[in-house]
Tab-separated table of C-alpha atoms and ligand atoms in Angstrom:
chain	number	residue	atom	x	y	z
A	1	UNK	CA	0.000	0.000	0.000
A	2	UNK	CA	1.463	3.407	-0.928
A	3	UNK	CA	1.941	5.694	2.059
A	4	UNK	CA	1.564	9.418	2.385
A	5	UNK	CA	4.036	10.559	5.036
A	6	UNK	CA	3.242	13.780	6.881
A	7	UNK	CA	5.744	16.380	8.056
A	8	UNK	CA	6.557	16.352	11.773
A	9	UNK	CA	3.689	17.512	14.019
A	10	UNK	CA	1.174	17.749	11.182
A	11	UNK	CA	-1.013	14.832	12.349
A	12	UNK	CA	-3.183	16.841	14.765
A	13	UNK	CA	-6.168	17.474	12.501
A	14	UNK	CA	-6.332	13.819	11.400
A	15	UNK	CA	-6.181	12.721	15.028
A	16	UNK	CA	-9.234	14.944	15.564
A	17	UNK	CA	-10.806	13.094	12.639
A	18	UNK	CA	-10.907	16.055	10.300
A	19	UNK	CA	-10.835	14.278	6.911
A	20	UNK	CA	-8.626	16.647	4.894
A	21	UNK	CA	-4.850	16.412	4.411
A	22	UNK	CA	-3.474	19.620	2.870
A	23	UNK	CA	-0.486	19.463	0.536
A	24	UNK	CA	1.524	21.675	2.911
A	25	UNK	CA	1.346	18.976	5.594
A	26	UNK	CA	2.735	16.256	3.335
A	27	UNK	CA	6.428	15.323	3.401
A	28	UNK	CA	6.368	12.671	0.663
A	29	UNK	CA	4.558	9.792	-1.001
A	30	UNK	CA	6.227	6.417	-0.549
A	31	UNK	CA	5.313	4.131	-3.446
A	32	UNK	CA	3.036	4.911	-6.392
A	33	UNK	CA	-0.556	6.079	-6.204
A	34	UNK	CA	-2.746	7.278	-9.077
A	35	UNK	CA	-5.643	9.726	-8.926
A	36	UNK	CA	-8.120	8.664	-6.268
A	37	UNK	CA	-6.282	5.525	-5.221
A	38	UNK	CA	-6.171	4.587	-1.574
A	39	UNK	CA	-3.107	5.456	0.491
A	40	UNK	CA	-2.149	4.975	4.113
A	41	UNK	CA	-1.531	8.285	5.818
A	42	UNK	CA	1.297	8.039	8.318
A	43	UNK	CA	2.766	10.530	10.768
A	44	UNK	CA	6.427	11.537	10.465
A	45	UNK	CA	7.196	8.901	13.096
A	46	UNK	CA	5.398	6.194	11.104
A	47	UNK	CA	2.176	6.016	13.132
A	48	UNK	CA	-0.906	4.939	11.072
A	49	UNK	CA	-3.455	7.756	10.942
A	50	UNK	CA	-5.984	7.054	8.200
A	51	UNK	CA	-6.912	5.355	4.960
A	52	UNK	CA	-7.371	8.132	2.436
A	53	UNK	CA	-8.042	8.862	-1.221
A	54	UNK	CA	-5.080	10.441	-2.996
A	55	UNK	CA	-5.696	13.663	-4.971
A	56	UNK	CA	-2.361	14.493	-6.629
A	57	UNK	CA	-3.670	17.659	-8.347
A	58	UNK	CA	-5.499	19.237	-5.418
A	59	UNK	CA	-4.235	21.316	-2.516
A	60	UNK	CA	-6.373	18.944	-0.447
A	61	UNK	CA	-3.914	16.152	-1.233
A	62	UNK	CA	-5.872	13.374	0.464
A	63	UNK	CA	-9.283	12.831	2.066
A	64	UNK	CA	-9.760	10.252	4.772
A	65	UNK	CA	-12.056	7.295	4.117
A	66	UNK	CA	-11.632	6.042	7.667
A	67	UNK	CA	-9.497	5.825	10.768
A	68	UNK	CA	-8.973	2.052	10.934
A	69	UNK	CA	-6.362	0.066	9.036
A	70	UNK	CA	-8.963	-1.921	7.079
A	71	UNK	CA	-9.227	-2.174	3.286
A	72	UNK	CA	-11.215	0.345	1.287
A	73	UNK	CA	-13.266	-1.816	-1.079
A	74	UNK	CA	-16.863	-2.433	-2.170
A	75	UNK	CA	-17.828	-3.932	1.221
A	76	UNK	CA	-16.360	-0.960	3.041
A	77	UNK	CA	-18.249	1.476	0.798
A	78	UNK	CA	-21.482	-0.544	1.068
A	79	UNK	CA	-21.415	-0.165	4.835
A	80	UNK	CA	-20.803	3.571	4.546
A	81	UNK	CA	-23.662	4.066	2.080
A	82	UNK	CA	-25.998	1.806	4.019
A	83	UNK	CA	-25.325	3.778	7.182
A	84	UNK	CA	-25.949	7.103	5.466
A	85	UNK	CA	-29.204	5.943	3.870
A	86	UNK	CA	-30.589	4.098	6.894
A	87	UNK	CA	-29.952	6.870	9.367
A	88	UNK	CA	-32.109	9.186	7.267
A	89	UNK	CA	-34.951	6.708	7.057
A	90	UNK	CA	-34.939	6.414	10.836
A	91	UNK	CA	-35.147	10.199	11.244
A	92	UNK	CA	-38.774	10.521	12.410
A	93	UNK	CA	-39.503	14.141	11.551
A	94	UNK	CA	-39.559	15.441	8.913
A	95	UNK	CA	-37.704	13.003	6.680
A	96	UNK	CA	-39.891	9.952	7.107
A	97	UNK	CA	-42.200	9.777	4.164
A	98	UNK	CA	-40.165	12.285	2.182
A	99	UNK	CA	-39.466	10.776	-1.215
A	100	UNK	CA	-37.017	13.492	-2.130
A	101	UNK	CA	-34.021	14.025	0.056
A	102	UNK	CA	-30.251	13.978	0.186
A	103	UNK	CA	-29.119	10.415	0.873
A	104	UNK	CA	-25.383	11.098	1.003
A	105	UNK	CA	-23.848	14.409	2.071
A	106	UNK	CA	-20.169	13.852	1.293
A	107	UNK	CA	-17.686	14.491	4.128
A	108	UNK	CA	-20.550	14.925	6.589
A	109	UNK	CA	-21.502	11.282	5.989
A	110	UNK	CA	-17.884	10.077	5.944
A	111	UNK	CA	-17.885	9.733	2.138
A	112	UNK	CA	-15.756	12.621	0.866
A	113	UNK	CA	-16.737	14.045	-2.499
A	114	UNK	CA	-19.991	12.120	-2.964
A	115	UNK	CA	-23.416	13.751	-3.067
A	116	UNK	CA	-26.474	11.609	-3.710
A	117	UNK	CA	-29.921	13.182	-3.930
A	118	UNK	CA	-33.071	11.148	-4.314
A	119	UNK	CA	-35.953	12.606	-6.325
A	120	UNK	CA	-38.689	10.011	-6.083
A	121	UNK	CA	-37.576	7.102	-8.245
A	122	UNK	CA	-34.404	8.734	-9.575
A	123	UNK	CA	-31.032	9.224	-7.947
A	124	UNK	CA	-28.755	12.110	-8.872
A	125	UNK	CA	-25.069	11.599	-8.125
A	126	UNK	CA	-22.515	14.363	-7.944
A	127	UNK	CA	-18.858	13.404	-7.748
A	128	UNK	CA	-16.546	16.151	-6.556
A	129	UNK	CA	-13.211	14.497	-5.797
A	130	UNK	CA	-10.650	12.141	-7.299
A	131	UNK	CA	-11.369	9.541	-4.598
A	132	UNK	CA	-15.108	9.418	-5.237
A	133	UNK	CA	-14.428	9.434	-8.998
A	134	UNK	CA	-12.135	6.401	-8.661
A	135	UNK	CA	-14.992	4.427	-7.038
A	136	UNK	CA	-17.785	5.909	-9.147
A	137	UNK	CA	-18.967	2.730	-10.890
A	138	UNK	CA	-18.829	0.718	-7.657
A	139	UNK	CA	-20.748	3.444	-5.811
A	140	UNK	CA	-23.417	3.536	-8.532
A	141	UNK	CA	-23.864	-0.257	-8.377
A	142	UNK	CA	-24.056	-0.177	-4.578
A	143	UNK	CA	-26.646	2.603	-4.632
A	144	UNK	CA	-28.826	0.540	-6.954
A	145	UNK	CA	-28.410	-2.483	-4.682
A	146	UNK	CA	-29.233	-0.524	-1.508
A	147	UNK	CA	-32.123	1.640	-2.744
A	148	UNK	CA	-33.702	-0.584	-5.392
A	149	UNK	CA	-33.758	2.455	-7.686
A	150	UNK	CA	-32.669	1.712	-11.265
A	151	UNK	CA	-32.135	5.169	-12.729
A	152	UNK	CA	-29.138	7.318	-11.841
A	153	UNK	CA	-28.304	10.661	-13.403
A	154	UNK	CA	-24.830	12.107	-12.933
A	155	UNK	CA	-24.396	15.849	-12.366
A	156	UNK	CA	-20.640	16.097	-12.037
A	157	UNK	CA	-20.606	19.394	-13.902
A	158	UNK	CA	-19.269	21.632	-11.139
A	159	UNK	CA	-16.187	23.820	-11.423
A	160	UNK	CA	-14.529	22.503	-8.238
A	161	UNK	CA	-13.806	19.262	-10.104
A	162	UNK	CA	-11.153	21.139	-12.076
A	163	UNK	CA	-9.159	21.650	-8.864
A	164	UNK	CA	-9.008	17.862	-8.652
A	165	UNK	CA	-7.938	17.524	-12.288
A	166	UNK	CA	-11.314	16.021	-13.234
A	167	UNK	CA	-13.368	16.796	-16.335
A	168	UNK	CA	-16.913	18.066	-16.006
A	169	UNK	CA	-19.567	15.475	-16.842
A	170	UNK	CA	-23.354	15.324	-16.897
A	171	UNK	CA	-25.682	12.597	-18.154
A	172	UNK	CA	-27.333	9.258	-17.504
A	173	UNK	CA	-25.149	6.916	-15.424
A	174	UNK	CA	-27.500	3.944	-14.918
A	175	UNK	CA	-30.852	3.024	-16.450
A	176	UNK	CA	-32.877	5.604	-18.296
A	177	UNK	CA	-33.429	8.574	-15.978
A	178	UNK	CA	-35.889	11.254	-17.113
A	179	UNK	CA	-34.520	14.786	-17.463
A	180	UNK	CA	-37.345	16.245	-15.409
A	181	UNK	CA	-39.224	14.751	-12.460
A	182	UNK	CA	-42.072	15.831	-10.227
A	183	UNK	CA	-41.520	15.650	-6.473
A	184	UNK	CA	-43.639	16.300	-3.401
A	185	UNK	CA	-42.258	18.510	-0.651
A	186	UNK	CA	-44.285	19.352	2.447
A	187	UNK	CA	-47.363	18.222	0.512
A	188	UNK	CA	-46.659	20.554	-2.428
A	189	UNK	CA	-45.645	19.526	-5.939
A	190	UNK	CA	-42.509	20.708	-7.701
A	191	UNK	CA	-41.024	20.017	-11.114
A	192	UNK	CA	-37.292	19.405	-10.837
A	193	UNK	CA	-35.003	19.809	-13.840
A	194	UNK	CA	-32.447	17.122	-13.088
A	195	UNK	CA	-30.436	17.651	-16.268
A	196	UNK	CA	-30.058	21.442	-16.244
A	197	UNK	CA	-31.239	22.738	-12.847
A	198	UNK	CA	-28.914	24.181	-10.221
A	199	UNK	CA	-26.957	21.769	-8.000
A	200	UNK	CA	-28.661	18.417	-8.608
A	201	UNK	CA	-31.883	20.147	-9.651
A	202	UNK	CA	-33.465	21.439	-6.439
A	203	UNK	CA	-32.375	23.115	-3.180
A	204	UNK	CA	-33.387	20.243	-0.929
A	205	UNK	CA	-31.494	21.820	1.977
A	206	UNK	CA	-34.247	24.448	2.420
A	207	UNK	CA	-37.141	21.970	2.823
A	208	UNK	CA	-37.725	22.676	6.517
A	209	UNK	CA	-37.225	26.411	6.091
A	210	UNK	CA	-39.732	26.551	3.243
A	211	UNK	CA	-42.236	24.850	5.544
A	212	UNK	CA	-41.576	27.539	8.148
A	213	UNK	CA	-42.098	30.329	5.604
A	214	UNK	CA	-45.449	28.759	4.705
A	215	UNK	CA	-46.425	29.114	8.358
A	216	UNK	CA	-45.264	32.728	8.551
A	217	UNK	CA	-46.968	33.861	5.349
A	218	UNK	CA	-50.666	34.047	6.200
A	219	UNK	CA	-52.300	37.300	5.018
A	220	UNK	CA	-48.903	38.795	4.230
A	221	UNK	CA	-47.522	40.454	1.139
A	222	UNK	CA	-44.383	38.439	0.457
A	223	UNK	CA	-41.208	39.235	-1.510
A	224	UNK	CA	-39.063	36.210	-2.377
A	225	UNK	CA	-35.617	37.246	-3.619
A	226	UNK	CA	-33.437	34.700	-5.465
A	227	UNK	CA	-36.547	32.569	-5.879
A	228	UNK	CA	-35.145	29.916	-8.230
A	229	UNK	CA	-38.153	27.688	-9.156
A	230	UNK	CA	-40.430	29.243	-6.547
A	231	UNK	CA	-39.889	26.953	-3.553
A	232	UNK	CA	-40.515	29.626	-0.909
A	233	UNK	CA	-43.111	31.423	-3.067
A	234	UNK	CA	-45.347	28.405	-3.489
A	235	UNK	CA	-45.106	27.526	0.210
A	236	UNK	CA	-46.063	31.131	1.023
A	237	UNK	CA	-49.199	31.100	-1.164
A	238	UNK	CA	-50.151	27.667	0.168
A	239	UNK	CA	-49.780	29.156	3.673
A	240	UNK	CA	-52.276	31.896	2.866
A	241	UNK	CA	-50.100	34.783	1.648
A	242	UNK	CA	-52.060	37.627	0.097
A	243	UNK	CA	-49.508	38.044	-2.692
A	244	UNK	CA	-45.998	36.911	-3.586
A	245	UNK	CA	-43.408	38.639	-5.754
A	246	UNK	CA	-40.526	36.386	-6.842
A	247	UNK	CA	-37.282	37.737	-8.284
A	248	UNK	CA	-34.593	35.709	-10.032
A	249	UNK	CA	-32.083	36.370	-12.799
A	250	UNK	CA	-32.754	32.989	-14.407
A	251	UNK	CA	-35.650	33.053	-16.834
A	252	UNK	CA	-35.615	29.252	-16.971
A	253	UNK	CA	-36.029	28.998	-13.194
A	254	UNK	CA	-38.896	31.512	-13.208
A	255	UNK	CA	-40.655	29.644	-15.999
A	256	UNK	CA	-40.512	26.459	-13.944
A	257	UNK	CA	-41.661	28.480	-10.920
A	258	UNK	CA	-44.820	29.581	-12.712
A	259	UNK	CA	-45.405	25.986	-13.822
A	260	UNK	CA	-44.976	24.863	-10.214
A	261	UNK	CA	-47.545	27.402	-9.040
A	262	UNK	CA	-50.027	26.093	-11.627
A	263	UNK	CA	-49.218	22.510	-10.654
A	264	UNK	CA	-50.371	23.338	-7.124
A	265	UNK	CA	-53.571	24.979	-8.317
A	266	UNK	CA	-52.396	28.427	-7.256
A	267	UNK	CA	-54.078	31.275	-9.124
A	268	UNK	CA	-51.593	33.164	-11.258
A	269	UNK	CA	-52.989	36.404	-9.788
A	270	UNK	CA	-51.317	35.619	-6.462
A	271	UNK	CA	-47.896	35.414	-8.100
A	272	UNK	CA	-45.739	38.033	-9.764
A	273	UNK	CA	-42.477	36.776	-11.329
A	274	UNK	CA	-39.706	39.281	-12.024
A	275	UNK	CA	-36.801	38.343	-14.266
A	276	UNK	CA	-34.146	40.673	-12.918
A	277	UNK	CA	-31.190	41.419	-10.695
A	278	UNK	CA	-32.145	41.507	-7.013
A	279	UNK	CA	-29.693	44.326	-6.257
A	280	UNK	CA	-31.429	46.525	-8.839
A	281	UNK	CA	-35.006	45.390	-8.275
A	282	UNK	CA	-34.806	46.114	-4.523
A	283	UNK	CA	-33.657	49.656	-5.345
A	284	UNK	CA	-36.583	50.082	-7.741
A	285	UNK	CA	-38.986	49.004	-4.983
A	286	UNK	CA	-37.340	51.451	-2.585
A	287	UNK	CA	-37.645	54.300	-5.079
A	288	UNK	CA	-41.299	53.481	-5.842
A	289	UNK	CA	-42.033	53.042	-2.102
A	290	UNK	CA	-43.402	49.554	-2.534
A	291	UNK	CA	-43.316	47.616	0.756
A	292	UNK	CA	-43.877	44.088	2.082
A	293	UNK	CA	-44.718	42.146	5.252
A	294	UNK	CA	-42.369	39.211	4.698
A	295	UNK	CA	-39.143	39.193	2.689
A	296	UNK	CA	-36.949	36.191	1.911
A	297	UNK	CA	-33.319	36.589	0.823
A	298	UNK	CA	-31.720	33.328	-0.285
A	299	UNK	CA	-28.808	34.421	-2.483
A	300	UNK	CA	-26.197	32.193	-4.125
A	301	UNK	CA	-22.815	31.775	-2.430
A	302	UNK	CA	-21.259	35.246	-2.519
A	303	UNK	CA	-18.098	33.886	-0.820
A	304	UNK	CA	-17.388	30.236	-1.602
A	305	UNK	CA	-14.044	30.626	0.221
A	306	UNK	CA	-12.441	32.950	2.776
A	307	UNK	CA	-10.685	34.993	0.078
A	308	UNK	CA	-13.923	36.555	-1.201
A	309	UNK	CA	-15.193	37.510	2.254
A	310	UNK	CA	-14.866	41.283	1.982
A	311	UNK	CA	-16.713	41.553	-1.285
A	312	UNK	CA	-19.358	39.115	-0.045
A	313	UNK	CA	-19.816	41.071	3.181
A	314	UNK	CA	-20.644	44.192	1.172
A	315	UNK	CA	-23.113	42.274	-1.010
A	316	UNK	CA	-24.930	40.709	1.977
A	317	UNK	CA	-25.032	44.063	3.738
A	318	UNK	CA	-26.460	45.750	0.651
A	319	UNK	CA	-29.399	43.405	0.091
A	320	UNK	CA	-30.222	43.049	3.794
A	321	UNK	CA	-30.195	46.810	4.268
A	322	UNK	CA	-32.527	47.307	1.310
A	323	UNK	CA	-34.802	44.499	2.526
A	324	UNK	CA	-35.086	46.032	6.007
A	325	UNK	CA	-36.085	49.316	4.375
A	326	UNK	CA	-38.825	47.637	2.331
A	327	UNK	CA	-40.443	45.996	5.370
A	328	UNK	CA	-43.591	47.395	6.914
A	329	UNK	CA	-43.617	47.802	10.711
A	330	UNK	CA	-43.908	44.359	12.307
A	331	UNK	CA	-42.553	42.793	9.131
A	332	UNK	CA	-40.293	39.762	9.012
A	333	UNK	CA	-37.044	39.195	7.121
A	334	UNK	CA	-35.905	35.623	6.486
A	335	UNK	CA	-32.291	35.940	5.385
A	336	UNK	CA	-29.674	33.348	4.459
A	337	UNK	CA	-26.037	32.885	3.624
A	338	UNK	CA	-24.758	29.631	2.172
A	339	UNK	CA	-21.184	30.948	1.822
A	340	UNK	CA	-18.514	28.718	3.298
A	341	UNK	CA	-16.367	31.830	3.808
A	342	UNK	CA	-18.972	33.597	5.991
A	343	UNK	CA	-19.588	31.909	9.328
A	344	UNK	CA	-22.678	32.327	11.503
A	345	UNK	CA	-21.259	35.036	13.827
A	346	UNK	CA	-20.049	37.115	10.865
A	347	UNK	CA	-23.382	36.736	9.079
A	348	UNK	CA	-25.263	37.897	12.162
A	349	UNK	CA	-22.924	40.883	12.436
A	350	UNK	CA	-23.572	41.827	8.803
A	351	UNK	CA	-27.347	41.614	9.274
A	352	UNK	CA	-27.093	43.659	12.483
A	353	UNK	CA	-25.125	46.326	10.587
A	354	UNK	CA	-27.757	46.343	7.852
A	355	UNK	CA	-30.577	46.866	10.388
A	356	UNK	CA	-28.638	49.692	12.007
A	357	UNK	CA	-28.049	51.478	8.705
A	358	UNK	CA	-31.688	50.951	7.711
A	359	UNK	CA	-32.629	52.555	11.055
A	360	UNK	CA	-34.866	49.674	12.180
A	361	UNK	CA	-34.915	47.849	15.491
A	362	UNK	CA	-34.808	44.160	14.687
A	363	UNK	CA	-34.896	40.973	16.727
A	364	UNK	CA	-33.848	37.481	15.759
A	365	UNK	CA	-36.798	35.184	16.413
A	366	UNK	CA	-35.280	32.032	14.895
A	367	UNK	CA	-31.903	30.776	13.763
A	368	UNK	CA	-32.015	28.375	10.837
A	369	UNK	CA	-29.739	25.844	9.234
A	370	UNK	CA	-29.880	23.176	6.554
A	371	UNK	CA	-32.307	20.243	6.802
A	372	UNK	CA	-31.605	17.018	8.685
A	373	UNK	CA	-30.688	15.224	5.462
A	374	UNK	CA	-27.719	17.639	5.180
A	375	UNK	CA	-26.162	16.782	8.557
A	376	UNK	CA	-23.116	18.513	10.001
A	377	UNK	CA	-20.483	16.069	11.241
A	378	UNK	CA	-18.914	17.501	14.383
A	379	UNK	CA	-15.471	16.556	13.071
A	380	UNK	CA	-16.178	18.524	9.869
A	381	UNK	CA	-17.468	21.999	10.819
A	382	UNK	CA	-17.157	23.115	7.167
A	383	UNK	CA	-20.385	21.145	6.674
A	384	UNK	CA	-22.366	23.893	8.454
A	385	UNK	CA	-22.718	26.007	5.331
A	386	UNK	CA	-26.306	27.274	5.497
A	387	UNK	CA	-26.988	30.039	7.995
A	388	UNK	CA	-30.421	31.629	8.291
A	389	UNK	CA	-31.925	34.320	10.507
A	390	UNK	CA	-35.575	35.166	10.933
A	391	UNK	CA	-35.699	38.817	11.995
A	392	UNK	CA	-38.736	40.789	13.075
A	393	UNK	CA	-38.675	44.573	12.979
B	401	LIG	N1	-34.554	29.938	-2.621
B	401	LIG	C1	-34.365	29.027	-3.715
B	401	LIG	C2	-32.921	28.780	-4.022
B	401	LIG	C3	-32.129	30.026	-4.379
B	401	LIG	S1	-30.639	29.699	-5.210
B	401	LIG	C4	-35.130	27.735	-3.416
B	401	LIG	O1	-35.664	27.578	-2.314
B	401	LIG	O2	-35.206	26.862	-4.290
B	401	LIG	C5	-30.105	31.240	-5.740
B	401	LIG	C6	-30.845	31.820	-6.943
B	401	LIG	O3	-30.357	33.142	-7.139
B	401	LIG	C7	-30.640	31.113	-8.265
B	401	LIG	O4	-31.886	30.739	-8.780
B	401	LIG	C8	-29.985	32.167	-9.189
B	401	LIG	O5	-30.490	32.122	-10.515
B	401	LIG	C9	-30.370	33.434	-8.534
B	401	LIG	N2	-29.489	34.607	-8.686
B	401	LIG	C10	-28.146	34.663	-8.581
B	401	LIG	N3	-27.722	35.947	-8.640
B	401	LIG	C11	-28.826	36.724	-8.776
B	401	LIG	C12	-29.066	38.125	-8.860
B	401	LIG	N4	-28.056	38.994	-8.790
B	401	LIG	N5	-30.325	38.565	-8.976
B	401	LIG	C13	-31.356	37.685	-9.028
B	401	LIG	N6	-31.196	36.359	-8.920
B	401	LIG	C14	-29.959	35.873	-8.812
């Protein structure tokens, strides 16, 4: 077995079961290992630390599969997948009975680089790392064996793969998956574009938060910014909202949003869909003195990494400030950041600064995170990417 030998005193994070080995911590590779092949990670003094997948092109040079000196093979991966899938099915609320959920959440489930989302009778796999890529066919076969689902679509068309030296790929991987499926979430129907939608097609991580927005929306005029295919909007109307305005810069997403509204029997008069840039549209509302009772801000990652934090901070501040200004007295702002580079304390600070500059007194009445099918492993705090605040003014 090839061995990755660390520099002296660089074993601490692996001993704390953090799965990443950065290139700067590596002294040398003993033996030969290709992309994604399994290596033993050893301390400078030769102590066994982990079995890991080798990523020769990435600054994350290896990702731990496990902490025991046992082989990484199909049986090993079966147990990992089985554990990930079964623990979700045992989750009583609200995952039981949900046909559409994340079955595997990469590092947070001990399977670095592998995302598996289930949309009814179709699985969508996303492979992000050399290690997961190396085992791709085995993983696909195991998923079929464990779930009984025959159709798998692959959405490995994300830029981060380039850091691993992997090509982007998208298409059918097993069976004959449809390009679009219909799912049920919190009793509502949604069309999901598996082939071309964002991520694997739908933002499953917001399921519980969309349910909450449905409960907050009764008799309110709602503004849903960065609406994508209308997840929050349709929950709001179903919850009794008087009206909902949805803004997104993707015409495709808005088109699907309107179809989703119709699919749920919602009168088109309740919905207004604006194809535009949120930063500009919020300013137009401010200038025309249009106001709302409930505003949702669910922007894309402004800071995927620490290096973009300053620019992202300004962007979050800008939209939150404008949103606070558009709220009627007693109104509620539901605001999110999914940026890895912006942690929860910083996000709260930004929102507090926005309230101050908007001259409103605001309280946090709930703190939100991603759904239970996107767990956060305590040894991998990077998994806590979605931060949400419900603020009342
Ligand atoms: N809330 C959605 C997910 C939002 S994802 C849900 O529950 O499904 C972020 C969305 O922001 C994407 O649909 C993207 O098209 C849109 N977007 C990104 N930048 C934008 C901008 N500047 N103005 C408007 N929409 C934008």
